[in-house]
Amino acid sequence: MNVQEQVTKFAQEAKQTSLTLAQLNKEQRNEILLAIASHLKAKQSFILKENAKDQTKALADVKQGKLSKTLYDRLCLNEKKADQLAVYLEEVAKQEDPINQQEWAMELSPELNLYRYSCPIGAIGVIFESRPEVVVQIVALAIKSGNAVLLKGGSEAAYSNRILFDLIQEVLTQYDLQGAVHLLETRESVAALLHCDNFIDLIIPRGSNQFVSYIQSNTNIPVLGHASGICHIYVDKEADIKQAIDVICDAKTDYPAACNAVETVLLHKDIAQAVLPSLCETLAQKQVELRLDQASMHIYGKQALLATDEDWQTEYSDLQIAIKVIDSLDQAIKHINEYGSHHTDSIMTTQQATADTFFQLVDSACVFHNVSTRFSDGYVFGLGAEVGISTSKTHARGPVGLEGMVIYKYKLKGNGDIRSAFTEGKRQYTHKLIQTKNK
Protein backbone atom coordinates (compact mmCIF):
# COMPACT_ATOMS: atom_id res chain seq x y z
CA MET A 1 0.00 0.00 0.00
CA ASN A 2 1.54 3.32 -1.06
CA VAL A 3 1.34 6.59 0.91
CA GLN A 4 -1.71 7.90 -0.96
CA GLU A 5 -3.60 4.64 -0.44
CA GLN A 6 -2.69 4.56 3.26
CA VAL A 7 -3.73 8.15 3.91
CA THR A 8 -6.93 7.70 1.94
CA LYS A 9 -7.71 4.63 4.05
CA PHE A 10 -7.17 6.67 7.23
CA ALA A 11 -9.35 9.48 5.89
CA GLN A 12 -12.13 7.05 5.00
CA GLU A 13 -11.99 5.49 8.47
CA ALA A 14 -12.07 8.95 10.05
CA LYS A 15 -15.12 9.93 8.01
CA GLN A 16 -16.94 6.78 9.01
CA THR A 17 -16.00 7.09 12.68
CA SER A 18 -17.11 10.73 12.72
CA LEU A 19 -20.67 9.47 12.19
CA THR A 20 -20.33 7.29 15.29
CA LEU A 21 -18.89 10.16 17.33
CA ALA A 22 -21.76 12.41 16.28
CA GLN A 23 -24.23 9.94 17.77
CA LEU A 24 -22.60 9.88 21.21
CA ASN A 25 -24.26 12.01 23.85
CA LYS A 26 -22.33 14.67 25.73
CA GLU A 27 -21.84 12.45 28.79
CA GLN A 28 -20.21 9.76 26.67
CA ARG A 29 -17.91 12.22 24.90
CA ASN A 30 -16.91 13.83 28.20
CA GLU A 31 -16.22 10.43 29.70
CA ILE A 32 -13.76 9.69 26.89
CA LEU A 33 -11.98 13.02 27.40
CA LEU A 34 -11.57 12.46 31.12
CA ALA A 35 -10.35 8.91 30.53
CA ILE A 36 -7.65 10.23 28.20
CA ALA A 37 -6.71 12.90 30.75
CA SER A 38 -6.32 10.29 33.47
CA HIS A 39 -4.23 8.08 31.20
CA LEU A 40 -1.89 10.93 30.27
CA LYS A 41 -1.37 11.77 33.93
CA ALA A 42 -0.49 8.17 34.71
CA LYS A 43 1.97 8.01 31.82
CA GLN A 44 3.59 11.42 32.22
CA SER A 45 7.08 9.99 32.73
CA PHE A 46 6.83 8.20 29.38
CA ILE A 47 5.75 11.42 27.67
CA LEU A 48 8.67 13.38 29.11
CA LYS A 49 11.11 10.61 28.21
CA GLU A 50 10.03 10.63 24.56
CA ASN A 51 10.03 14.42 24.45
CA ALA A 52 13.60 14.39 25.76
CA LYS A 53 14.58 12.36 22.68
CA ASP A 54 13.09 15.06 20.47
CA GLN A 55 14.89 17.77 22.43
CA THR A 56 18.26 16.05 22.06
CA LYS A 57 17.89 15.64 18.31
CA ALA A 58 16.43 19.11 17.83
CA LEU A 59 19.18 20.81 19.82
CA ALA A 60 21.79 19.16 17.60
CA ASP A 61 19.84 20.35 14.55
CA VAL A 62 19.77 23.90 15.92
CA LYS A 63 23.54 23.88 16.37
CA GLN A 64 23.96 22.65 12.79
CA GLY A 65 21.55 25.25 11.44
CA LYS A 66 18.99 22.65 10.36
CA LEU A 67 16.28 23.80 12.79
CA SER A 68 15.32 27.22 14.12
CA LYS A 69 15.58 28.01 17.82
CA THR A 70 11.89 28.94 17.63
CA LEU A 71 10.82 25.43 16.68
CA TYR A 72 13.11 23.97 19.31
CA ASP A 73 11.52 26.12 22.01
CA ARG A 74 8.05 25.11 20.89
CA LEU A 75 8.65 21.37 21.08
CA CYS A 76 10.12 21.31 24.60
CA LEU A 77 7.93 19.88 27.34
CA ASN A 78 8.66 20.14 31.06
CA GLU A 79 6.65 18.85 34.02
CA LYS A 80 4.48 21.96 34.09
CA LYS A 81 3.62 21.65 30.40
CA ALA A 82 3.08 17.91 30.78
CA ASP A 83 0.63 18.58 33.61
CA GLN A 84 -1.20 21.00 31.35
CA LEU A 85 -1.93 18.26 28.81
CA ALA A 86 -4.54 16.69 31.07
CA VAL A 87 -5.90 20.13 31.96
CA TYR A 88 -6.74 20.82 28.31
CA LEU A 89 -8.90 17.70 28.24
CA GLU A 90 -10.52 18.42 31.59
CA GLU A 91 -11.32 22.02 30.66
CA VAL A 92 -12.80 21.05 27.32
CA ALA A 93 -14.95 18.44 29.06
CA LYS A 94 -16.41 21.24 31.21
CA GLN A 95 -17.51 23.25 28.18
CA GLU A 96 -21.11 23.36 27.08
CA ASP A 97 -22.04 20.71 24.54
CA PRO A 98 -21.38 22.34 21.14
CA ILE A 99 -23.44 19.97 18.98
CA ASN A 100 -27.14 19.15 18.66
CA GLN A 101 -27.96 22.61 19.98
CA GLN A 102 -30.87 24.51 18.50
CA GLU A 103 -29.62 27.90 17.35
CA TRP A 104 -32.99 29.30 16.30
CA ALA A 105 -36.40 28.32 15.00
CA MET A 106 -38.82 29.97 12.63
CA GLU A 107 -42.41 29.38 11.62
CA LEU A 108 -42.45 29.54 7.82
CA SER A 109 -46.18 29.03 7.84
CA PRO A 110 -48.59 27.50 10.40
CA GLU A 111 -47.41 23.93 11.18
CA LEU A 112 -44.37 24.35 8.91
CA ASN A 113 -41.41 25.02 11.19
CA LEU A 114 -37.73 25.44 10.39
CA TYR A 115 -34.97 24.75 12.96
CA ARG A 116 -31.23 25.32 12.79
CA TYR A 117 -29.04 22.97 14.82
CA SER A 118 -25.30 22.82 15.42
CA CYS A 119 -23.59 19.68 14.17
CA PRO A 120 -20.03 18.32 13.72
CA ILE A 121 -18.04 19.18 10.62
CA GLY A 122 -17.03 15.53 10.14
CA ALA A 123 -13.42 14.56 9.42
CA ILE A 124 -10.75 17.23 9.90
CA GLY A 125 -7.08 17.24 8.93
CA VAL A 126 -4.73 19.30 11.09
CA ILE A 127 -1.13 19.96 10.02
CA PHE A 128 1.13 21.64 12.56
CA GLU A 129 4.75 22.22 13.50
CA SER A 130 6.71 21.40 16.59
CA ARG A 131 4.34 21.82 19.56
CA PRO A 132 3.37 18.33 20.81
CA GLU A 133 0.65 19.70 23.12
CA VAL A 134 -1.27 20.55 19.95
CA VAL A 135 -1.97 16.82 19.61
CA VAL A 136 -3.88 16.81 22.88
CA GLN A 137 -5.64 20.12 22.30
CA ILE A 138 -6.94 19.08 18.92
CA VAL A 139 -8.03 15.63 20.07
CA ALA A 140 -9.90 17.19 23.00
CA LEU A 141 -11.75 19.64 20.79
CA ALA A 142 -12.43 17.05 18.08
CA ILE A 143 -13.96 14.43 20.38
CA LYS A 144 -16.00 17.01 22.30
CA SER A 145 -17.42 18.33 19.03
CA GLY A 146 -18.02 14.90 17.51
CA ASN A 147 -15.33 15.15 14.82
CA ALA A 148 -12.70 12.65 13.75
CA VAL A 149 -9.23 14.01 13.05
CA LEU A 150 -6.07 13.23 11.09
CA LEU A 151 -2.97 14.76 12.68
CA LYS A 152 0.30 15.57 10.93
CA GLY A 153 2.92 17.02 13.26
CA GLY A 154 6.42 18.21 12.50
CA SER A 155 9.20 15.62 12.35
CA GLU A 156 11.13 17.58 15.00
CA ALA A 157 8.53 16.38 17.57
CA ALA A 158 8.12 12.86 16.15
CA TYR A 159 8.75 10.94 19.38
CA SER A 160 6.46 13.21 21.40
CA ASN A 161 3.65 13.08 18.85
CA ARG A 162 3.87 9.30 18.64
CA ILE A 163 3.72 8.65 22.40
CA LEU A 164 0.79 11.04 22.81
CA PHE A 165 -1.04 9.42 19.91
CA ASP A 166 -0.36 5.92 21.24
CA LEU A 167 -1.67 6.82 24.70
CA ILE A 168 -4.78 8.46 23.26
CA GLN A 169 -5.33 5.48 20.98
CA GLU A 170 -5.17 3.09 23.93
CA VAL A 171 -8.17 4.85 25.47
CA LEU A 172 -10.09 5.19 22.20
CA THR A 173 -9.65 1.46 21.58
CA GLN A 174 -11.48 0.76 24.83
CA TYR A 175 -14.45 2.64 23.38
CA ASP A 176 -14.12 1.04 19.92
CA LEU A 177 -13.27 4.42 18.38
CA GLN A 178 -9.84 3.66 16.92
CA GLY A 179 -10.70 5.50 13.70
CA ALA A 180 -11.44 8.76 15.51
CA VAL A 181 -7.78 9.84 15.51
CA HIS A 182 -5.02 9.04 13.05
CA LEU A 183 -1.39 10.18 13.06
CA LEU A 184 0.45 10.91 9.81
CA GLU A 185 4.23 10.82 10.11
CA THR A 186 5.83 11.37 6.73
CA ARG A 187 6.29 14.45 4.56
CA GLU A 188 4.64 12.60 1.67
CA SER A 189 1.49 12.11 3.71
CA VAL A 190 0.77 15.86 3.63
CA ALA A 191 0.42 15.88 -0.15
CA ALA A 192 -1.65 12.71 0.06
CA LEU A 193 -3.99 14.26 2.63
CA LEU A 194 -4.63 17.23 0.35
CA HIS A 195 -6.12 14.85 -2.22
CA CYS A 196 -8.63 13.28 0.18
CA ASP A 197 -11.43 15.72 -0.58
CA ASN A 198 -13.94 12.87 -0.77
CA PHE A 199 -13.50 12.21 2.96
CA ILE A 200 -11.86 15.22 4.64
CA ASP A 201 -14.19 18.15 5.30
CA LEU A 202 -11.73 20.75 6.59
CA ILE A 203 -7.97 21.25 6.82
CA ILE A 204 -6.40 23.41 9.53
CA PRO A 205 -2.71 24.20 8.87
CA ARG A 206 -0.49 25.73 11.54
CA GLY A 207 2.85 26.90 10.23
CA SER A 208 4.67 29.52 8.20
CA ASN A 209 3.08 31.85 5.69
CA GLN A 210 4.63 29.88 2.84
CA PHE A 211 3.40 26.60 4.27
CA VAL A 212 -0.20 27.76 4.69
CA SER A 213 -0.17 29.25 1.20
CA TYR A 214 1.07 25.93 -0.16
CA ILE A 215 -1.80 24.09 1.55
CA GLN A 216 -4.38 26.55 0.23
CA SER A 217 -3.03 26.30 -3.32
CA ASN A 218 -2.86 22.51 -3.48
CA THR A 219 -6.20 21.22 -2.24
CA ASN A 220 -9.91 21.46 -2.96
CA ILE A 221 -10.65 20.97 0.74
CA PRO A 222 -11.69 24.11 2.67
CA VAL A 223 -8.75 25.53 4.68
CA LEU A 224 -9.01 27.35 8.01
CA GLY A 225 -6.01 29.01 9.63
CA HIS A 226 -3.58 31.88 9.80
CA ALA A 227 -0.48 32.40 7.74
CA SER A 228 1.55 34.43 10.21
CA GLY A 229 1.43 36.32 13.47
CA ILE A 230 2.67 39.86 12.84
CA CYS A 231 1.22 41.46 15.96
CA HIS A 232 1.42 45.15 16.88
CA ILE A 233 1.20 47.33 19.95
CA TYR A 234 0.40 50.99 19.36
CA VAL A 235 1.32 53.38 22.17
CA ASP A 236 -1.02 56.35 21.94
CA LYS A 237 0.02 59.87 22.93
CA GLU A 238 -2.13 59.52 26.06
CA ALA A 239 -0.88 56.15 27.25
CA ASP A 240 0.32 55.25 30.74
CA ILE A 241 4.07 55.05 30.09
CA LYS A 242 5.00 52.46 32.73
CA GLN A 243 2.03 50.33 31.77
CA ALA A 244 2.97 50.50 28.10
CA ILE A 245 6.57 49.43 28.75
CA ASP A 246 5.47 46.54 30.98
CA VAL A 247 2.95 45.31 28.42
CA ILE A 248 5.35 45.54 25.48
CA CYS A 249 8.07 43.66 27.35
CA ASP A 250 5.63 40.92 28.30
CA ALA A 251 4.28 40.67 24.75
CA LYS A 252 7.81 40.27 23.37
CA THR A 253 9.64 38.21 26.01
CA ASP A 254 7.03 36.02 27.75
CA TYR A 255 7.20 33.51 24.88
CA PRO A 256 8.90 35.02 21.81
CA ALA A 257 8.22 31.95 19.65
CA ALA A 258 4.44 32.24 20.03
CA CYS A 259 2.37 33.55 17.15
CA ASN A 260 0.78 36.10 19.52
CA ALA A 261 4.10 37.69 20.54
CA VAL A 262 4.40 41.33 19.50
CA GLU A 263 6.67 41.99 16.53
CA THR A 264 6.18 45.72 15.88
CA VAL A 265 5.68 48.64 18.27
CA LEU A 266 4.24 51.91 17.00
CA LEU A 267 4.85 55.00 19.14
CA HIS A 268 2.93 58.26 18.78
CA LYS A 269 5.42 61.07 18.16
CA ASP A 270 4.11 63.08 21.15
CA ILE A 271 5.02 60.33 23.63
CA ALA A 272 7.98 58.72 21.88
CA GLN A 273 10.59 60.83 23.69
CA ALA A 274 9.17 59.80 27.07
CA VAL A 275 8.73 56.12 26.24
CA LEU A 276 11.43 55.05 23.85
CA PRO A 277 14.68 55.34 25.86
CA SER A 278 13.29 53.38 28.83
CA LEU A 279 11.55 50.88 26.57
CA CYS A 280 14.68 50.20 24.53
CA GLU A 281 16.85 49.84 27.62
CA THR A 282 14.39 47.42 29.22
CA LEU A 283 14.14 45.33 26.05
CA ALA A 284 17.92 45.34 25.57
CA GLN A 285 18.39 44.07 29.12
CA LYS A 286 16.19 41.13 28.13
CA GLN A 287 18.43 40.42 25.13
CA VAL A 288 15.91 41.73 22.61
CA GLU A 289 17.47 42.91 19.35
CA LEU A 290 16.14 46.37 18.43
CA ARG A 291 15.28 47.41 14.88
CA LEU A 292 14.46 51.11 14.87
CA ASP A 293 13.24 53.51 12.22
CA GLN A 294 15.14 56.79 11.71
CA ALA A 295 13.00 58.75 14.17
CA SER A 296 13.33 56.09 16.86
CA MET A 297 17.07 55.82 16.27
CA HIS A 298 17.46 59.58 16.73
CA ILE A 299 15.51 59.57 20.01
CA TYR A 300 17.26 56.49 21.41
CA GLY A 301 20.70 57.84 20.60
CA LYS A 302 22.41 54.46 20.97
CA GLN A 303 23.50 51.75 18.59
CA ALA A 304 20.73 49.64 17.09
CA LEU A 305 19.83 48.15 13.75
CA LEU A 306 18.05 50.41 11.30
CA ALA A 307 14.64 48.99 10.40
CA THR A 308 13.81 48.42 6.75
CA ASP A 309 10.46 48.00 5.06
CA GLU A 310 10.95 44.23 5.36
CA ASP A 311 10.92 44.47 9.15
CA TRP A 312 7.34 45.75 9.16
CA GLN A 313 6.29 42.54 7.40
CA THR A 314 8.35 40.08 9.41
CA GLU A 315 7.23 37.61 12.05
CA TYR A 316 10.46 37.22 14.03
CA SER A 317 9.22 34.57 16.50
CA ASP A 318 12.35 35.39 18.47
CA LEU A 319 13.91 38.11 20.63
CA GLN A 320 13.73 40.78 17.95
CA ILE A 321 11.39 43.74 17.66
CA ALA A 322 10.76 46.61 15.24
CA ILE A 323 9.87 50.08 16.52
CA LYS A 324 8.47 52.99 14.55
CA VAL A 325 7.41 56.52 15.44
CA ILE A 326 4.15 57.58 13.79
CA ASP A 327 2.17 60.83 13.63
CA SER A 328 -1.36 59.81 14.56
CA LEU A 329 -3.88 57.13 15.47
CA ASP A 330 -5.00 57.06 11.84
CA GLN A 331 -1.45 56.36 10.68
CA ALA A 332 -1.10 53.58 13.26
CA ILE A 333 -4.31 51.93 12.06
CA LYS A 334 -3.24 52.26 8.42
CA HIS A 335 0.16 50.70 9.19
CA ILE A 336 -1.39 47.77 11.08
CA ASN A 337 -3.95 47.03 8.38
CA GLU A 338 -1.28 47.24 5.67
CA TYR A 339 1.56 45.30 7.27
CA GLY A 340 -0.14 43.17 9.91
CA SER A 341 -1.41 39.64 9.52
CA HIS A 342 -4.85 40.35 11.05
CA HIS A 343 -3.97 38.21 14.05
CA THR A 344 -3.75 40.29 17.27
CA ASP A 345 -3.12 43.99 17.77
CA SER A 346 -3.27 46.10 20.93
CA ILE A 347 -3.51 49.79 21.80
CA MET A 348 -2.12 51.43 24.93
CA THR A 349 -4.16 54.51 25.83
CA THR A 350 -6.04 56.06 28.74
CA GLN A 351 -8.71 57.39 26.39
CA GLN A 352 -11.66 55.09 25.81
CA ALA A 353 -12.78 56.98 22.71
CA THR A 354 -9.37 56.42 21.13
CA ALA A 355 -9.51 52.72 22.01
CA ASP A 356 -13.01 52.47 20.54
CA THR A 357 -11.78 53.88 17.23
CA PHE A 358 -8.91 51.40 17.26
CA PHE A 359 -11.34 48.55 18.00
CA GLN A 360 -13.59 49.57 15.15
CA LEU A 361 -11.02 50.20 12.42
CA VAL A 362 -8.23 47.67 13.01
CA ASP A 363 -9.08 44.69 10.81
CA SER A 364 -7.77 41.89 13.02
CA ALA A 365 -9.24 38.78 14.60
CA CYS A 366 -8.26 40.00 18.09
CA VAL A 367 -8.05 43.67 19.08
CA PHE A 368 -6.99 44.59 22.63
CA HIS A 369 -6.87 47.66 24.86
CA ASN A 370 -4.12 48.06 27.48
CA VAL A 371 -3.20 44.37 27.50
CA SER A 372 -0.47 42.16 26.11
CA THR A 373 -1.00 40.45 22.76
CA ARG A 374 -0.03 37.21 24.54
CA PHE A 375 -3.61 36.89 25.82
CA SER A 376 -4.74 35.82 22.36
CA ASP A 377 -5.13 32.14 23.18
CA GLY A 378 -8.01 29.67 23.24
CA TYR A 379 -7.26 28.37 26.74
CA VAL A 380 -6.90 31.92 28.10
CA PHE A 381 -10.19 32.89 26.42
CA GLY A 382 -11.93 30.13 28.36
CA LEU A 383 -12.37 27.91 25.31
CA GLY A 384 -10.62 25.00 27.06
CA ALA A 385 -8.11 24.68 24.22
CA GLU A 386 -7.69 25.83 20.65
CA VAL A 387 -7.19 24.09 17.36
CA GLY A 388 -5.48 27.19 16.02
CA ILE A 389 -5.99 30.89 15.43
CA SER A 390 -7.87 31.91 12.33
CA THR A 391 -7.44 35.22 10.55
CA SER A 392 -10.05 34.41 7.93
CA LYS A 393 -13.53 35.91 7.90
CA THR A 394 -15.52 32.76 7.27
CA HIS A 395 -16.77 30.16 9.71
CA ALA A 396 -14.42 30.96 12.62
CA ARG A 397 -12.06 33.80 13.56
CA GLY A 398 -9.48 34.31 16.30
CA PRO A 399 -8.65 31.44 18.69
CA VAL A 400 -10.68 28.53 17.33
CA GLY A 401 -12.25 26.45 20.06
CA LEU A 402 -15.31 24.28 19.98
CA GLU A 403 -17.44 26.79 18.08
CA GLY A 404 -15.01 26.55 15.17
CA MET A 405 -15.28 22.76 15.14
CA VAL A 406 -19.00 22.74 14.40
CA ILE A 407 -21.23 23.83 11.57
CA TYR A 408 -25.01 23.72 11.36
CA LYS A 409 -27.84 22.05 9.53
CA TYR A 410 -31.44 23.05 8.90
CA LYS A 411 -34.34 20.82 9.91
CA LEU A 412 -37.75 21.50 8.39
CA LYS A 413 -40.81 19.87 9.95
CA GLY A 414 -44.21 19.92 8.35
CA ASN A 415 -47.29 17.87 7.50
CA GLY A 416 -47.31 17.00 3.81
CA ASP A 417 -46.58 20.59 2.77
CA ILE A 418 -45.97 21.35 -0.91
CA ARG A 419 -44.23 24.36 -2.43
CA SER A 420 -46.85 24.89 -5.15
CA ALA A 421 -49.42 25.84 -2.49
CA PHE A 422 -47.29 28.92 -1.81
CA THR A 423 -46.44 29.52 -5.46
CA GLU A 424 -50.14 29.56 -6.37
CA GLY A 425 -51.02 31.80 -3.42
CA LYS A 426 -53.08 29.23 -1.53
CA ARG A 427 -50.81 29.58 1.50
CA GLN A 428 -48.70 32.48 2.78
CA TYR A 429 -45.30 32.59 4.50
CA THR A 430 -45.41 34.03 8.01
CA HIS A 431 -41.65 33.97 8.80
CA LYS A 432 -42.10 34.33 12.55
CA LEU A 433 -39.32 33.49 14.95
CA ILE A 434 -40.48 30.98 17.53
CA GLN A 435 -39.12 29.99 20.92
CA THR A 436 -38.92 26.24 21.43
CA LYS A 437 -36.81 23.76 23.36
CA ASN A 438 -34.19 21.59 21.67
CA LYS A 439 -35.74 18.81 19.68
XYZ file of N, CA and C in Angstrom, residues 91 95 377-385:
33
model
N -10.629 20.746 30.887
C -11.316 22.021 30.661
C -12.285 21.924 29.491
N -16.814 22.311 29.078
C -17.505 23.246 28.184
C -18.910 22.756 27.859
N -5.347 33.575 22.999
C -5.132 32.140 23.178
C -6.450 31.488 23.571
N -6.737 30.337 22.973
C -8.007 29.668 23.244
C -8.195 29.281 24.689
N -7.145 28.757 25.327
C -7.259 28.371 26.737
C -7.499 29.601 27.604
N -6.744 30.683 27.340
C -6.904 31.924 28.099
C -8.309 32.494 27.912
N -8.854 32.383 26.714
C -10.188 32.893 26.423
C -11.294 32.046 27.043
N -10.920 30.977 27.741
C -11.931 30.130 28.364
C -12.541 29.121 27.414
N -11.859 28.871 26.294
C -12.370 27.911 25.315
C -11.913 26.489 25.620
N -11.133 26.319 26.685
C -10.618 25.001 27.055
C -9.322 24.691 26.350
N -9.297 24.883 25.056
C -8.111 24.677 24.219
C -8.411 25.331 22.886
